[in-house]
Amino acid sequence: MMMALVLHTTSSSLISSSFFHSSSSFYSGLRIPITRRRNKSSSSSSSSSSNSICIASWQELAGVLIFSAIPFTAVKAIANSSLGETLQQNLLKTKAAAVQNSQNFKASAHKARKQSFWYGENRPRWLGPIPYDYPAYLSGELPADYGFDIFGLSKDPMAFQKYFNFEILHARWAMLAALGALVPELLDLSGVIHFNEPIWWRVGYAKLKGDTLDYLGIPGLHIAGSQGVLVIAICQALLMVGPEYARYCGIEALEPLGIYLPGDINYPGGILFDPLGLSKDPVAFEELKVKEMKNGRLAMVAWLGFYLQAALTGKGPVQNLLEHISDPFHKNILSQIT
C-alpha cells in the first residue's frame, strides 16, 4: 500500500519473503535485460545432466555463498567497528530533534488523513452508491480501505494489521515484477534492443533446464547464472537473512549504522527510503499511499493474467495484447479455452 515508485519501502519490502511464493517468475522478471546461452558443457552432455538443478562446481558454489553473505556480514561488521560507534554517537546528537520532527509530521499526517477524501467514514466504498452493510471494524484508517471484507478476515485487529503489511509487500513485489516482465519484451518487439529470451517465463524455464544466463546481458557475467536452480535458491535464502532480520527488529535496526528512520515499518521515510522528499507534504503523501495500493492491487491481478496467458498461449503479455488489439473477436480468452 505505497507509491508505485516504491520509495518509502522497508528493506523487507524490496527483498521480502514474498519472493519465495513465486521465485521463478520474480527471478525472471527482475533480472532485466537478460540474454540466454547454452552452457557449453551441458550442450555436449546427456539430457539428464542438462536438466540438473545444481550444475555448479564447488568453487562456483563457494563464490555464490560468499557473495550472498556479504551484505549482512558487512552491516554487522560496520556496526561493531569503531566507525559504527562514531556513527551512533553522531546520531545521538541529532536524534532528539529528529524524533520531534517525526512526531510533528505524524500529527500533521493524522490531521491530513481526517480531512482526506480517501479516508474515514465518507471515503469511497467498493460498491459505490449501492446500499451495503459495511463492517464497522473497517473504519477507513488505512490506505485504500474500501470496506471490502466479505469473509470477515480482518475482524481481529492484529490480523488486520498483519494482512495490511502482507498486502504492501506483495503489491510492491508485483509492481516491480510486472515492470521486469514487460520492459524486456516491449524493447524487443519495438526493435530498440533484441534479446535472445525476452519472455519472462522462458527465462525461468531456461534455468530449470540448466542453461547459462548472462546477467544484465553482459557476456561472461554469471552471478548465479551458470549454476542450477538449487544454488540460486540458496543464494536468495542467504540474501533474505539480513532484510528479514531488519524487518523483525523494526526501523531501529539501522540505527547502529547511524541511520534514523522517522516513519514506521511500512513507510520508514528518511533520506534512505525517500530521497525525493515525496513525504514532505502530509496531504499529498496520504494520497500517494492510496494510489500506490491501487496500482499494487492492479499489478497483482495483472500477474494472475500473466500466468494464465503463459499457460494458455506460451507467449508474453505484450505479444498477447498486440494480437488482441489486432483481432479482438478472435484473439481473446474465449478463443483459447474453446
CSV table of C-alpha atoms in Angstrom, one decimal:
chain,number,residue,atom,x,y,z
A,1,MET,CA,0.0,0.0,0.0
A,2,MET,CA,2.5,2.6,-1.1
A,3,MET,CA,3.6,4.6,-4.1
A,4,ALA,CA,4.3,2.8,-7.3
A,5,LEU,CA,7.8,4.2,-7.2
A,6,VAL,CA,8.4,2.2,-4.1
A,7,LEU,CA,10.4,4.9,-2.5
A,8,HIS,CA,9.0,4.5,1.0
A,9,THR,CA,9.5,0.8,1.3
A,10,THR,CA,11.4,-1.0,4.0
A,11,SER,CA,14.2,-3.3,3.3
A,12,SER,CA,11.9,-6.2,3.7
A,13,SER,CA,9.6,-4.8,1.1
A,14,LEU,CA,12.3,-4.8,-1.5
A,15,ILE,CA,13.7,-8.2,-0.5
A,16,SER,CA,10.9,-10.0,1.3
A,17,SER,CA,9.7,-13.5,1.9
A,18,SER,CA,7.0,-13.0,-0.7
A,19,PHE,CA,9.8,-13.6,-3.2
A,20,PHE,CA,9.7,-17.3,-2.4
A,21,HIS,CA,6.0,-17.5,-3.2
A,22,SER,CA,6.8,-17.4,-6.9
A,23,SER,CA,10.6,-17.3,-7.1
A,24,SER,CA,10.8,-18.4,-10.7
A,25,SER,CA,8.6,-15.6,-12.0
A,26,PHE,CA,10.2,-12.9,-9.9
A,27,TYR,CA,13.7,-14.2,-10.7
A,28,SER,CA,13.0,-14.0,-14.4
A,29,GLY,CA,11.0,-10.7,-14.1
A,30,LEU,CA,13.5,-8.7,-12.1
A,31,ARG,CA,16.7,-9.6,-14.0
A,32,ILE,CA,16.5,-7.2,-17.0
A,33,PRO,CA,17.9,-7.3,-19.5
A,34,ILE,CA,18.9,-11.0,-19.6
A,35,THR,CA,20.3,-13.0,-22.5
A,36,ARG,CA,20.3,-16.7,-22.8
A,37,ARG,CA,23.2,-19.0,-23.8
A,38,ARG,CA,23.5,-22.8,-23.8
A,39,ASN,CA,26.1,-23.9,-21.3
A,40,LYS,CA,28.9,-25.4,-23.3
A,41,SER,CA,29.3,-28.5,-21.1
A,42,SER,CA,25.6,-29.2,-21.0
A,43,SER,CA,25.2,-28.8,-24.7
A,44,SER,CA,27.5,-31.7,-25.3
A,45,SER,CA,26.4,-33.8,-22.3
A,46,SER,CA,23.4,-36.0,-21.9
A,47,SER,CA,19.9,-34.7,-21.4
A,48,SER,CA,19.9,-35.9,-17.8
A,49,SER,CA,22.9,-33.7,-16.9
A,50,SER,CA,21.4,-30.7,-18.7
A,51,ASN,CA,18.3,-30.9,-16.6
A,52,SER,CA,20.3,-30.9,-13.4
A,53,ILE,CA,19.1,-28.4,-10.7
A,54,CYS,CA,22.7,-28.0,-9.5
A,55,ILE,CA,25.4,-27.9,-12.1
A,56,ALA,CA,27.8,-25.7,-10.2
A,57,SER,CA,31.3,-26.7,-9.2
A,58,TRP,CA,32.3,-26.4,-5.6
A,59,GLN,CA,34.3,-23.2,-6.4
A,60,GLU,CA,31.2,-21.6,-8.0
A,61,LEU,CA,29.1,-22.7,-5.1
A,62,ALA,CA,31.5,-21.2,-2.6
A,63,GLY,CA,31.6,-18.0,-4.6
A,64,VAL,CA,27.8,-17.7,-4.6
A,65,LEU,CA,27.6,-18.4,-0.9
A,66,ILE,CA,30.3,-15.8,0.0
A,67,PHE,CA,28.7,-13.2,-2.4
A,68,SER,CA,25.3,-13.7,-0.8
A,69,ALA,CA,26.6,-13.3,2.7
A,70,ILE,CA,28.5,-10.1,2.0
A,71,PRO,CA,25.6,-7.6,2.7
A,72,PHE,CA,24.6,-9.0,6.1
A,73,THR,CA,28.2,-9.5,7.2
A,74,ALA,CA,29.2,-6.0,6.1
A,75,VAL,CA,26.4,-4.4,8.1
A,76,LYS,CA,27.3,-6.4,11.2
A,77,ALA,CA,31.0,-5.6,10.8
A,78,ILE,CA,30.4,-1.8,10.4
A,79,ALA,CA,28.0,-1.7,13.4
A,80,ASN,CA,30.6,-3.4,15.7
A,81,SER,CA,33.5,-1.4,14.5
A,82,SER,CA,34.9,2.0,15.6
A,83,LEU,CA,33.2,3.5,12.6
A,84,GLY,CA,29.9,2.2,13.8
A,85,GLU,CA,30.5,3.7,17.2
A,86,THR,CA,31.2,7.1,15.6
A,87,LEU,CA,28.1,6.9,13.5
A,88,GLN,CA,26.0,6.1,16.5
A,89,GLN,CA,27.4,8.9,18.6
A,90,ASN,CA,26.7,11.3,15.7
A,91,LEU,CA,23.2,10.0,15.5
A,92,LEU,CA,22.6,10.6,19.3
A,93,LYS,CA,23.5,14.2,18.9
A,94,THR,CA,20.7,14.8,16.3
A,95,LYS,CA,18.2,12.1,17.3
A,96,ALA,CA,16.2,14.2,19.7
A,97,ALA,CA,15.5,16.9,17.1
A,98,ALA,CA,14.7,14.1,14.5
A,99,VAL,CA,12.3,12.4,16.9
A,100,GLN,CA,10.5,15.7,17.5
A,101,ASN,CA,10.2,16.4,13.7
A,102,SER,CA,8.9,12.9,13.2
A,103,GLN,CA,6.2,13.4,15.9
A,104,ASN,CA,5.2,16.7,14.3
A,105,PHE,CA,5.0,15.1,10.9
A,106,LYS,CA,2.9,12.2,12.2
A,107,ALA,CA,0.5,14.6,13.8
A,108,SER,CA,0.2,16.5,10.5
A,109,ALA,CA,-0.3,13.2,8.7
A,110,HIS,CA,-3.1,12.2,11.1
A,111,LYS,CA,-4.8,15.6,10.5
A,112,ALA,CA,-4.4,15.3,6.8
A,113,ARG,CA,-5.9,11.8,6.8
A,114,LYS,CA,-9.0,13.0,8.7
A,115,GLN,CA,-9.5,15.7,6.0
A,116,SER,CA,-8.8,13.5,3.0
A,117,PHE,CA,-11.4,12.3,0.6
A,118,TRP,CA,-9.8,8.8,0.7
A,119,TYR,CA,-10.1,8.1,4.4
A,120,GLY,CA,-12.8,8.0,7.1
A,121,GLU,CA,-16.4,7.1,7.0
A,122,ASN,CA,-17.2,9.1,3.9
A,123,ARG,CA,-14.4,7.5,1.8
A,124,PRO,CA,-15.3,5.8,-1.5
A,125,ARG,CA,-16.6,2.2,-1.0
A,126,TRP,CA,-16.2,-0.9,-3.2
A,127,LEU,CA,-19.9,-1.0,-4.1
A,128,GLY,CA,-20.2,2.8,-4.6
A,129,PRO,CA,-23.8,4.1,-4.3
A,130,ILE,CA,-25.3,0.6,-3.8
A,131,PRO,CA,-26.5,0.2,-0.2
A,132,TYR,CA,-24.5,-2.3,1.8
A,133,ASP,CA,-23.8,-3.1,5.5
A,134,TYR,CA,-20.1,-2.4,5.6
A,135,PRO,CA,-18.1,-3.9,8.5
A,136,ALA,CA,-17.7,-1.5,11.5
A,137,TYR,CA,-14.1,-2.6,12.0
A,138,LEU,CA,-13.1,-1.2,8.6
A,139,SER,CA,-13.2,2.5,9.6
A,140,GLY,CA,-11.1,3.9,6.8
A,141,GLU,CA,-8.0,4.5,8.9
A,142,LEU,CA,-5.6,2.6,6.5
A,143,PRO,CA,-4.9,3.5,2.9
A,144,ALA,CA,-7.2,2.0,0.2
A,145,ASP,CA,-9.7,0.7,2.7
A,146,TYR,CA,-12.8,0.4,0.6
A,147,GLY,CA,-14.7,-1.7,3.2
A,148,PHE,CA,-14.2,-4.9,1.3
A,149,ASP,CA,-14.0,-8.0,3.7
A,150,ILE,CA,-16.8,-10.3,2.7
A,151,PHE,CA,-15.2,-13.2,4.6
A,152,GLY,CA,-14.6,-11.3,7.8
A,153,LEU,CA,-10.8,-12.0,7.7
A,154,SER,CA,-9.9,-8.7,9.4
A,155,LYS,CA,-12.2,-8.7,12.5
A,156,ASP,CA,-9.2,-9.3,14.7
A,157,PRO,CA,-7.2,-6.0,14.8
A,158,MET,CA,-3.9,-7.9,15.0
A,159,ALA,CA,-4.8,-10.0,11.9
A,160,PHE,CA,-6.0,-6.8,10.1
A,161,GLN,CA,-2.6,-5.2,10.6
A,162,LYS,CA,-0.8,-8.4,9.6
A,163,TYR,CA,-2.8,-8.6,6.3
A,164,PHE,CA,-2.2,-4.9,5.7
A,165,ASN,CA,1.6,-5.5,6.0
A,166,PHE,CA,1.4,-8.5,3.7
A,167,GLU,CA,-0.6,-6.7,1.1
A,168,ILE,CA,2.0,-3.9,1.0
A,169,LEU,CA,4.8,-6.4,0.4
A,170,HIS,CA,3.0,-8.3,-2.3
A,171,ALA,CA,1.8,-5.2,-4.0
A,172,ARG,CA,5.3,-3.8,-4.2
A,173,TRP,CA,6.7,-7.1,-5.4
A,174,ALA,CA,4.0,-7.3,-8.1
A,175,MET,CA,4.7,-3.8,-9.4
A,176,LEU,CA,8.5,-4.4,-9.6
A,177,ALA,CA,8.0,-7.9,-11.2
A,178,ALA,CA,5.4,-6.6,-13.7
A,179,LEU,CA,7.9,-3.9,-14.8
A,180,GLY,CA,10.6,-6.6,-15.2
A,181,ALA,CA,8.3,-8.8,-17.2
A,182,LEU,CA,7.0,-6.1,-19.6
A,183,VAL,CA,10.1,-4.0,-20.3
A,184,PRO,CA,12.3,-6.6,-22.0
A,185,GLU,CA,9.5,-7.9,-24.2
A,186,LEU,CA,8.4,-4.3,-25.1
A,187,LEU,CA,12.0,-3.3,-26.0
A,188,ASP,CA,12.5,-6.5,-28.1
A,189,LEU,CA,9.2,-6.2,-30.0
A,190,SER,CA,9.8,-2.5,-30.7
A,191,GLY,CA,13.3,-3.2,-32.0
A,192,VAL,CA,15.1,-1.0,-29.5
A,193,ILE,CA,17.1,-3.9,-28.0
A,194,HIS,CA,16.9,-7.5,-29.1
A,195,PHE,CA,17.2,-10.3,-26.5
A,196,ASN,CA,17.6,-14.0,-27.1
A,197,GLU,CA,15.0,-14.6,-24.4
A,198,PRO,CA,12.7,-11.6,-23.8
A,199,ILE,CA,9.7,-13.6,-22.5
A,200,TRP,CA,9.6,-13.6,-18.7
A,201,TRP,CA,8.6,-17.2,-18.1
A,202,ARG,CA,11.0,-18.6,-20.6
A,203,VAL,CA,13.9,-17.1,-18.7
A,204,GLY,CA,13.0,-19.1,-15.6
A,205,TYR,CA,12.3,-22.2,-17.8
A,206,ALA,CA,15.8,-21.9,-19.2
A,207,LYS,CA,17.3,-22.0,-15.7
A,208,LEU,CA,15.2,-25.1,-14.9
A,209,LYS,CA,16.9,-26.8,-17.9
A,210,GLY,CA,20.3,-25.8,-16.7
A,211,ASP,CA,21.0,-23.1,-19.3
A,212,THR,CA,23.6,-20.4,-18.6
A,213,LEU,CA,22.2,-16.8,-18.3
A,214,ASP,CA,24.3,-13.6,-18.7
A,215,TYR,CA,23.4,-11.1,-16.0
A,216,LEU,CA,22.4,-7.7,-17.5
A,217,GLY,CA,23.1,-9.1,-20.9
A,218,ILE,CA,26.9,-8.9,-20.3
A,219,PRO,CA,28.7,-11.9,-21.8
A,220,GLY,CA,30.5,-13.9,-19.2
A,221,LEU,CA,28.9,-12.2,-16.2
A,222,HIS,CA,27.3,-15.1,-14.4
A,223,ILE,CA,26.3,-14.1,-11.0
A,224,ALA,CA,24.4,-17.2,-10.1
A,225,GLY,CA,24.0,-17.5,-13.8
A,226,SER,CA,25.8,-20.8,-14.6
A,227,GLN,CA,24.5,-22.6,-11.5
A,228,GLY,CA,21.3,-24.6,-11.2
A,229,VAL,CA,18.1,-23.6,-9.6
A,230,LEU,CA,19.1,-25.1,-6.2
A,231,VAL,CA,22.1,-22.8,-6.0
A,232,ILE,CA,20.0,-19.8,-6.9
A,233,ALA,CA,17.5,-20.7,-4.2
A,234,ILE,CA,20.4,-20.9,-1.6
A,235,CYS,CA,21.7,-17.6,-2.8
A,236,GLN,CA,18.2,-16.0,-2.4
A,237,ALA,CA,17.8,-17.5,1.1
A,238,LEU,CA,21.0,-16.0,2.3
A,239,LEU,CA,20.3,-12.6,0.8
A,240,MET,CA,17.0,-12.7,2.7
A,241,VAL,CA,18.6,-13.1,6.1
A,242,GLY,CA,19.6,-9.5,6.6
A,243,PRO,CA,16.4,-7.8,5.4
A,244,GLU,CA,14.1,-10.2,7.2
A,245,TYR,CA,16.2,-9.7,10.4
A,246,ALA,CA,15.9,-6.0,9.9
A,247,ARG,CA,12.1,-6.3,9.4
A,248,TYR,CA,11.9,-8.3,12.6
A,249,CYS,CA,13.8,-5.7,14.6
A,250,GLY,CA,11.9,-2.8,13.1
A,251,ILE,CA,13.1,0.5,11.7
A,252,GLU,CA,15.5,0.9,14.6
A,253,ALA,CA,17.6,-1.9,13.0
A,254,LEU,CA,19.6,0.7,11.0
A,255,GLU,CA,20.5,2.9,14.0
A,256,PRO,CA,23.7,1.0,14.7
A,257,LEU,CA,24.8,2.4,11.3
A,258,GLY,CA,23.9,5.9,12.3
A,259,ILE,CA,20.7,6.0,10.3
A,260,TYR,CA,17.5,7.2,11.9
A,261,LEU,CA,14.2,6.5,10.1
A,262,PRO,CA,11.4,8.9,11.0
A,263,GLY,CA,8.5,6.7,9.9
A,264,ASP,CA,7.2,3.2,10.6
A,265,ILE,CA,7.8,-0.3,9.4
A,266,ASN,CA,5.8,0.2,6.2
A,267,TYR,CA,6.7,3.8,5.5
A,268,PRO,CA,10.1,4.4,7.0
A,269,GLY,CA,10.9,7.6,5.1
A,270,GLY,CA,14.2,9.4,5.6
A,271,ILE,CA,16.9,10.1,3.0
A,272,LEU,CA,17.4,6.4,2.5
A,273,PHE,CA,13.8,5.5,1.6
A,274,ASP,CA,12.5,8.9,0.5
A,275,PRO,CA,15.4,10.5,-1.4
A,276,LEU,CA,13.0,12.7,-3.4
A,277,GLY,CA,11.2,14.0,-0.3
A,278,LEU,CA,7.8,12.9,-1.5
A,279,SER,CA,6.6,12.7,2.1
A,280,LYS,CA,7.2,16.3,3.0
A,281,ASP,CA,3.7,17.3,2.1
A,282,PRO,CA,1.5,15.2,4.5
A,283,VAL,CA,-1.7,15.7,2.4
A,284,ALA,CA,0.0,14.5,-0.8
A,285,PHE,CA,1.7,11.7,1.0
A,286,GLU,CA,-1.5,10.2,2.3
A,287,GLU,CA,-3.0,10.3,-1.2
A,288,LEU,CA,0.1,8.7,-2.6
A,289,LYS,CA,-0.3,5.8,-0.3
A,290,VAL,CA,-3.8,5.1,-1.7
A,291,LYS,CA,-2.5,5.5,-5.3
A,292,GLU,CA,0.3,3.0,-4.6
A,293,MET,CA,-2.1,0.4,-3.2
A,294,LYS,CA,-4.4,0.8,-6.2
A,295,ASN,CA,-1.5,0.3,-8.6
A,296,GLY,CA,-0.2,-2.6,-6.5
A,297,ARG,CA,-3.5,-4.4,-6.5
A,298,LEU,CA,-3.8,-3.9,-10.2
A,299,ALA,CA,-0.3,-5.4,-10.6
A,300,MET,CA,-1.2,-8.4,-8.5
A,301,VAL,CA,-4.2,-9.0,-10.7
A,302,ALA,CA,-2.1,-8.5,-13.8
A,303,TRP,CA,0.3,-11.2,-12.6
A,304,LEU,CA,-2.6,-13.6,-12.5
A,305,GLY,CA,-3.3,-12.7,-16.1
A,306,PHE,CA,0.4,-13.2,-16.9
A,307,TYR,CA,0.3,-16.7,-15.5
A,308,LEU,CA,-2.8,-17.7,-17.4
A,309,GLN,CA,-1.6,-16.2,-20.7
A,310,ALA,CA,1.7,-18.1,-20.4
A,311,ALA,CA,-0.1,-21.4,-19.7
A,312,LEU,CA,-2.7,-20.9,-22.5
A,313,THR,CA,-0.7,-19.2,-25.3
A,314,GLY,CA,3.0,-19.7,-24.4
A,315,LYS,CA,3.6,-16.1,-25.3
A,316,GLY,CA,4.4,-12.9,-23.4
A,317,PRO,CA,1.8,-10.4,-22.2
A,318,VAL,CA,2.8,-7.7,-24.6
A,319,GLN,CA,2.5,-10.1,-27.6
A,320,ASN,CA,-0.8,-11.2,-26.3
A,321,LEU,CA,-2.0,-7.6,-26.0
A,322,LEU,CA,-0.9,-6.7,-29.5
A,323,GLU,CA,-2.6,-9.8,-31.0
A,324,HIS,CA,-5.8,-9.0,-29.1
A,325,ILE,CA,-5.9,-5.4,-30.3
A,326,SER,CA,-5.3,-6.5,-33.9
A,327,ASP,CA,-8.2,-9.0,-33.8
A,328,PRO,CA,-10.2,-8.7,-30.6
A,329,PHE,CA,-13.1,-11.0,-31.7
A,330,HIS,CA,-10.8,-14.0,-32.4
A,331,LYS,CA,-7.8,-13.3,-30.1
A,332,ASN,CA,-9.2,-13.4,-26.6
A,333,ILE,CA,-9.6,-15.7,-23.6
A,334,LEU,CA,-12.6,-17.5,-25.1
A,335,SER,CA,-10.8,-18.5,-28.2
A,336,GLN,CA,-8.1,-20.1,-26.1
A,337,ILE,CA,-10.3,-22.2,-23.9
A,338,THR,CA,-12.7,-23.4,-26.6
